[in-house]
Structure formats: structure tokens, C-alpha cells
Amino acid sequence: MFTSTGSSGLYKAPLSKSLLLVPSTLSLLLALLLPHCQKFFVYDLHAIKNEFQIWRLICGRIICLDLKDTFCSSLLIYNFRIFERRYGSRKFASFLLGSWVLSALFDLVLVEAMQYSFGITAASNLPSGFLAPVFALFVPFYCSIPRVQVAQILGPLSITNKTLIYILGLQLFTSGSYIWIVAISGLISGMCYDRNMFQVHQVLCIPSWMAQFFSWTLEPIFSSSEPTSEARVGMGATVDIQRQQRMEQLDRQLMLSQFAQVRRQRQQQGGMINWNRLFPPLRQRRNINYQDGQQSEQQVSPPPEVSEEQVARLMEMGFSRGDALEALRASNNDLNVATNFLLQH
């Protein structure tokens, strides 16, 4: 179910790794060793507005005081790391910063609207932590990550590659009485930043000098090594299934190495990628597995027609139309395969 977010760990995602380690570690320290210091990290809009404790806008919106929120938000950040690989660390950090700042304004508006309309005072009961940007990431996740069916349940109901992540979001959404205020403000801020309303991309962004500074200082600390190519075999799998999984893994390794080599050549010489060189092992494997008779290379069927809807979905993720067309043709219109290879490289 996590196929939509890749399977390369935290490789090429140093910011996501830092957001996983630093706030989670501080949250555990406050909960287990320093409970008397938790009062400094309470997100209290009443104190901010009436006592001018502006510092709570920062301290109260970084570290979760509830360990359940820490666990759920960490899992979501791990799965949303794909956006750092897609956008780059600077643009990903700008999105988080923009949604973090905008959500503080929307929190205040929603709290005042609740008190004015229903007489409900929630200013002192908002959950602490880096929660609003996590909810904001559901906007690009919904809009740009393709939905691939994994299993059919009942009638139109099905499990997709995005189901478990939505369940995690729902768990976080229902973890507290007033966390829905933070969730709604995060979603609104995510839509504002994703649509570039009010020119927020130009106003709320990470300067290039700051991005370069953190790249020199913090990226070596939080960078992860390239994942190993060892194939994972599920427990209880038969010998044939294990053999098939390992063969597919070897095909995937070969395609990735060929893809990287051709991309380097294209960067040096210019021009389009020759996708026909990248996918012959997969095509041959499918011919071996799913056809009764052996076919020669001269009898290969013409490339299938590519769905414009699938091309549009890949283009929405930032890939060119040419690469999207060739990836879909080479993967026999398998959107999941094409997406995984394009996203990881």
C-alpha cells in the first residue's frame, strides 16, 4: 500500500529525515524526562493574543506533546518524503514553511469564528506540534500521486496504494477534540500554497543562500546512503513466487542502471531518452511468464496505445510529455511501473 511513495527509504530526503528525528526525539524527551518543561511548548492562542506570548507560535507548533500525534505524524512525514525527491529539498522546505505560516493565521480565524458563532472557546485547547504542514501535504498527495488499485473489496470499494496513508491521516484527525481545527487550517494553507494564491510562492519561500547554507551544514548530517539492492521476499512465499520476485528485482536493477547511464549521456549530449533500451528485460520476462509459446524478437507486437489520462497524470507530477509517453509504452501501459521509475529518478 505504500508503493505510491517509493521504497528507497530516506535516500535523497535529508529534510524529511531531520523532521522525523529531531521533533520525535524532543517529544520523547519532554514526555519521559522533562515533563515540567512541557508548559513552554503548549500551543495556546489565548496566551498569544491576550498576553502577547508570540514565541508560542513557534514553540507550540514544532513539538508534539502527545506521543500518539508524534507517531502518526512521523509515519505520514515518512510517506510524504517522495515530495522532497520530486521538488527538491529547497522547494519542499518552502512548501512546509508556507503552509506552517499560513496555518497559524487560519487557526486564529477558525478559533475566533467558533467563539463568535457557537460560543465555543478552543484557543487554549489546540494540539501542539508540526501538524498543520503534515495535513497540508495531503493536498499535493491527493492531486499528484496516481491512484493504483491494489485489491477489490466489495463492489466499487477497493484498496489502493493510497488507502493506508488516508487511514493514518484519519487517525491523526480524530486523535483530539480540537485537532480538526489544525487539520482544516493545514488543508486550506496547503491549497493556497499549491495554487500559489496571493503569490505565496514569492513571499513565503526559502532564500537560495539559506538553502545553500543548510545544504553545507546539515545535509551531511541527515543524508542517507543509497539503499541496498537486496530483494525482499515475503514470508510464506512458494519457491516459484520467490524465484519470480528475485527475477523481477534483477530486471528492476538492470533497468535502473541502464536508465541512469542513458540519463547521464543525455545530460552530456542532449536529446530524448531512448526508452527502448531500458525495458527489454521486463518485456521478455512477461513473454516468458504469460505466454505459452516462445516468441522471437521479430514477432514483438507493436507498442500499445497510451491513455491520454495516464499521460496527463504523469505530466501533472512534473514529467515531460515525451518521457511520460515513452515510459507508458515501454511498461506496457502499467502506470504503477512507469510512475515508480520516473519518481525514483
XYZ file of C-alpha atoms in Angstrom:
345
model
C 0.000 0.000 0.000
C 2.996 2.254 0.265
C 4.017 1.863 -3.347
C 2.945 5.383 -4.164
C 5.701 6.795 -2.051
C 8.574 4.674 -3.258
C 10.703 2.140 -1.452
C 14.138 3.743 -1.160
C 13.963 4.694 2.499
C 15.137 8.235 3.254
C 17.605 8.338 0.376
C 17.689 11.854 -1.147
C 15.349 13.123 1.601
C 17.531 14.795 4.281
C 14.841 17.291 5.331
C 12.289 14.532 5.848
C 14.829 12.612 7.898
C 15.509 15.633 10.103
C 11.761 16.159 10.623
C 11.484 12.542 11.680
C 14.413 12.510 14.089
C 14.571 15.921 15.757
C 10.921 16.626 16.736
C 10.305 12.983 17.671
C 13.384 12.895 19.899
C 12.417 16.147 21.605
C 8.851 14.919 22.068
C 10.095 11.770 23.783
C 12.445 13.757 25.998
C 9.668 16.091 27.089
C 7.288 13.219 27.777
C 9.707 10.963 29.645
C 12.474 13.089 31.158
C 11.366 16.730 31.157
C 7.607 16.823 31.777
C 7.950 20.064 33.744
C 9.139 21.809 30.548
C 6.069 20.896 28.502
C 4.337 24.127 29.512
C 6.737 26.055 27.277
C 5.573 24.115 24.200
C 1.817 24.436 24.674
C 0.035 25.937 21.666
C -2.159 28.480 23.488
C -3.751 31.088 21.226
C -5.353 32.753 24.247
C -1.913 33.491 25.717
C -0.642 34.606 22.328
C -3.497 37.038 21.780
C -4.041 38.399 25.299
C -0.604 38.073 26.884
C 1.417 38.666 23.699
C 3.379 35.429 24.082
C 4.281 35.433 20.402
C 7.021 32.867 20.984
C 4.318 30.220 21.418
C 3.579 30.487 17.694
C 6.963 28.851 17.174
C 7.497 26.643 20.217
C 3.897 25.451 20.305
C 3.855 24.420 16.652
C 7.038 22.364 16.369
C 6.985 19.604 19.007
C 4.035 17.285 19.678
C 3.213 16.844 23.356
C 1.010 13.835 22.630
C 3.029 10.752 21.674
C 0.160 9.405 19.562
C 0.335 12.542 17.420
C 4.107 12.162 17.231
C 3.803 8.598 15.968
C 1.116 9.298 13.346
C 2.733 12.491 12.056
C 6.111 10.735 11.785
C 4.609 7.951 9.690
C 2.952 10.496 7.413
C 6.153 12.523 7.008
C 7.983 9.338 6.084
C 5.431 8.565 3.390
C 5.381 12.153 2.116
C 9.161 12.134 1.633
C 8.519 11.457 -2.048
C 7.724 15.164 -2.484
C 11.199 16.125 -1.326
C 12.653 13.860 -4.015
C 10.280 15.298 -6.567
C 10.525 19.007 -5.690
C 13.995 19.106 -4.190
C 14.766 19.971 -0.572
C 14.514 23.737 -1.050
C 11.096 23.725 -2.680
C 9.842 21.114 -0.237
C 11.050 23.245 2.686
C 9.358 26.289 1.143
C 6.073 24.401 0.964
C 6.370 23.379 4.622
C 7.304 26.907 5.684
C 4.480 28.490 3.687
C 1.830 26.108 4.976
C 3.201 26.436 8.531
C 2.935 30.230 8.487
C -0.438 30.383 6.719
C -1.966 27.770 9.010
C -1.203 29.927 12.066
C -3.360 32.670 10.566
C -6.141 30.241 9.690
C -6.006 28.759 13.214
C -6.725 32.183 14.662
C -9.546 32.823 12.179
C -11.219 29.458 12.848
C -10.951 29.812 16.624
C -12.478 33.292 16.540
C -15.239 32.104 14.186
C -16.116 29.236 16.541
C -16.242 31.517 19.551
C -18.331 34.129 17.745
C -20.772 31.688 16.094
C -21.163 28.933 18.690
C -19.647 30.337 21.862
C -17.043 27.532 21.938
C -13.665 28.510 23.359
C -10.894 26.407 21.833
C -7.998 28.864 21.955
C -6.303 27.052 24.839
C -7.008 23.510 23.672
C -5.307 23.277 20.290
C -2.828 20.405 19.894
C 0.861 21.219 19.765
C 3.274 20.051 17.127
C 4.231 20.218 13.471
C 0.766 19.062 12.431
C -0.637 21.662 10.043
C 2.102 21.183 7.371
C 1.545 17.416 7.595
C -2.138 17.890 6.768
C -1.172 20.409 4.063
C 0.855 17.697 2.302
C -2.356 15.784 1.686
C -3.206 18.378 -0.990
C -0.333 17.517 -3.385
C -0.664 13.872 -2.348
C -4.298 13.821 -3.499
C -3.673 15.853 -6.644
C -0.402 14.478 -7.994
C 0.091 10.889 -6.826
C -1.696 8.388 -9.108
C -4.287 6.108 -7.559
C -3.478 2.468 -8.316
C -5.858 -0.288 -7.230
C -4.289 -2.988 -5.073
C -7.265 -5.165 -4.140
C -11.030 -5.224 -4.648
C -13.191 -5.493 -1.526
C -16.909 -5.113 -2.204
C -18.354 -3.728 -5.401
C -16.931 -0.254 -6.026
C -14.916 -0.353 -2.797
C -11.255 -1.148 -3.323
C -7.908 -0.834 -1.583
C -5.434 1.400 -3.408
C -1.818 2.369 -2.928
C -3.056 5.470 -1.057
C -5.576 3.860 1.313
C -3.300 3.296 4.296
C -1.976 6.851 4.196
C -5.519 8.231 4.257
C -6.277 5.964 7.221
C -3.245 7.378 9.039
C -4.474 10.880 8.301
C -7.921 9.997 9.636
C -6.343 8.564 12.793
C -4.428 11.785 13.331
C -7.548 13.840 12.524
C -9.531 12.095 15.278
C -6.788 11.953 17.930
C -8.023 15.033 19.827
C -11.067 17.194 20.420
C -9.909 20.278 18.518
C -7.262 18.858 16.208
C -9.753 19.222 13.364
C -9.144 22.993 13.547
C -5.430 22.454 12.885
C -6.276 19.913 10.170
C -8.643 22.262 8.330
C -6.225 25.187 8.560
C -3.456 22.915 7.258
C -5.541 21.762 4.298
C -6.547 25.341 3.449
C -2.943 26.536 3.676
C -1.851 23.588 1.527
C -4.381 24.516 -1.153
C -3.317 28.167 -1.006
C 0.341 27.294 -1.432
C -0.289 24.613 -4.040
C -2.371 27.040 -6.146
C 0.014 29.952 -5.440
C -2.784 32.152 -4.112
C -1.763 35.669 -3.124
C 1.675 34.988 -4.644
C 2.713 32.994 -1.582
C 5.476 31.263 -3.553
C 7.319 34.565 -3.822
C 6.615 35.716 -0.252
C 6.998 32.507 1.754
C 9.991 30.695 0.328
C 13.444 29.629 1.461
C 16.136 32.002 0.093
C 18.792 30.382 -2.030
C 21.583 31.479 0.319
C 19.825 29.844 3.269
C 19.199 26.644 1.317
C 22.867 26.532 0.341
C 23.952 27.150 3.938
C 21.857 24.272 5.270
C 22.996 22.110 2.380
C 26.597 22.597 3.518
C 25.984 22.258 7.258
C 23.014 19.951 7.922
C 22.650 17.834 4.799
C 25.831 15.804 5.515
C 24.415 15.016 8.963
C 20.956 13.899 7.841
C 21.750 12.457 4.422
C 21.183 8.736 3.924
C 23.221 6.312 1.897
C 21.843 4.728 -1.236
C 19.673 1.712 -0.329
C 20.940 -1.776 -0.989
C 19.569 -3.751 -3.873
C 18.745 -6.828 -1.786
C 15.342 -8.165 -2.772
C 12.768 -8.614 -0.055
C 10.893 -11.883 -0.204
C 7.582 -12.246 1.614
C 7.198 -14.880 4.284
C 5.333 -17.981 3.240
C 6.044 -17.471 -0.448
C 6.469 -20.577 -2.558
C 9.694 -21.311 -4.382
C 8.172 -20.182 -7.695
C 6.995 -16.889 -6.186
C 10.380 -16.304 -4.584
C 12.115 -17.025 -7.862
C 9.758 -14.693 -9.710
C 10.296 -11.903 -7.172
C 14.046 -12.199 -7.465
C 13.885 -12.227 -11.260
C 11.753 -9.094 -11.221
C 14.163 -7.479 -8.782
C 17.086 -8.244 -11.077
C 15.151 -6.781 -14.010
C 14.443 -3.676 -11.982
C 18.101 -3.266 -11.019
C 19.148 -3.627 -14.648
C 16.582 -1.081 -15.812
C 17.607 1.409 -13.142
C 21.290 1.132 -14.044
C 20.523 1.487 -17.751
C 18.233 4.413 -17.049
C 20.913 6.224 -15.029
C 23.506 5.604 -17.734
C 21.278 6.888 -20.535
C 20.261 9.936 -18.484
C 23.920 10.827 -17.914
C 24.552 10.515 -21.642
C 21.546 12.694 -22.366
C 22.783 15.377 -19.967
C 26.134 15.371 -21.715
C 24.877 15.213 -25.312
C 21.262 16.424 -25.131
C 18.218 14.804 -26.683
C 15.488 12.387 -25.648
C 15.975 9.218 -23.671
C 15.989 6.030 -25.712
C 13.426 4.191 -23.615
C 13.546 1.070 -25.785
C 16.946 0.289 -24.282
C 15.630 0.428 -20.733
C 12.762 -2.054 -20.619
C 13.595 -5.126 -22.748
C 14.169 -7.389 -19.704
C 10.686 -6.652 -18.364
C 9.070 -7.307 -21.720
C 10.982 -10.527 -22.184
C 10.070 -11.626 -18.664
C 6.395 -11.012 -19.331
C 6.637 -13.006 -22.532
C 8.183 -15.905 -20.604
C 5.679 -15.819 -17.766
C 2.417 -15.201 -19.539
C 2.761 -16.732 -22.999
C 2.701 -20.438 -23.699
C 4.976 -20.444 -26.715
C 8.307 -18.774 -27.188
C 8.363 -15.767 -29.485
C 11.295 -14.321 -31.288
C 12.263 -10.679 -31.089
C 10.983 -10.203 -34.660
C 7.445 -11.115 -33.548
C 7.177 -8.441 -30.870
C 3.771 -6.777 -31.075
C 3.573 -3.062 -31.836
C 3.545 -0.731 -28.814
C 0.104 -0.391 -27.236
C -1.889 2.802 -27.409
C -1.240 5.055 -24.439
C -4.138 6.509 -22.484
C -4.136 10.293 -22.520
C -5.480 10.245 -18.986
C -2.412 8.344 -17.783
C -0.137 10.717 -19.704
C -1.879 13.675 -18.077
C -1.453 12.177 -14.615
C 2.285 11.731 -15.177
C 2.599 15.256 -16.589
C 0.849 16.618 -13.500
C 3.677 15.104 -11.472
C 6.202 17.243 -13.368
C 7.401 14.891 -16.102
C 7.564 15.888 -19.750
C 5.027 14.512 -22.199
C 7.733 12.702 -24.144
C 9.089 10.871 -21.120
C 5.562 10.042 -19.948
C 4.612 8.582 -23.344
C 7.765 6.512 -23.665
C 7.598 5.258 -20.075
C 3.996 4.104 -20.508
C 4.735 2.440 -23.849
C 7.820 0.700 -22.505
C 5.986 -0.530 -19.408
C 3.009 -1.783 -21.447
C 0.706 0.908 -20.049
C 1.460 -0.075 -16.449
C 1.016 3.260 -14.684
C 2.448 1.997 -11.407
C 5.675 0.726 -13.012
C 6.108 3.869 -15.091
C 5.461 6.117 -12.110
C 7.896 4.309 -9.822
C 10.764 4.546 -12.294
C 10.089 8.196 -13.144
C 9.723 9.241 -9.494
C 12.827 7.469 -8.271
C 14.982 9.010 -10.976
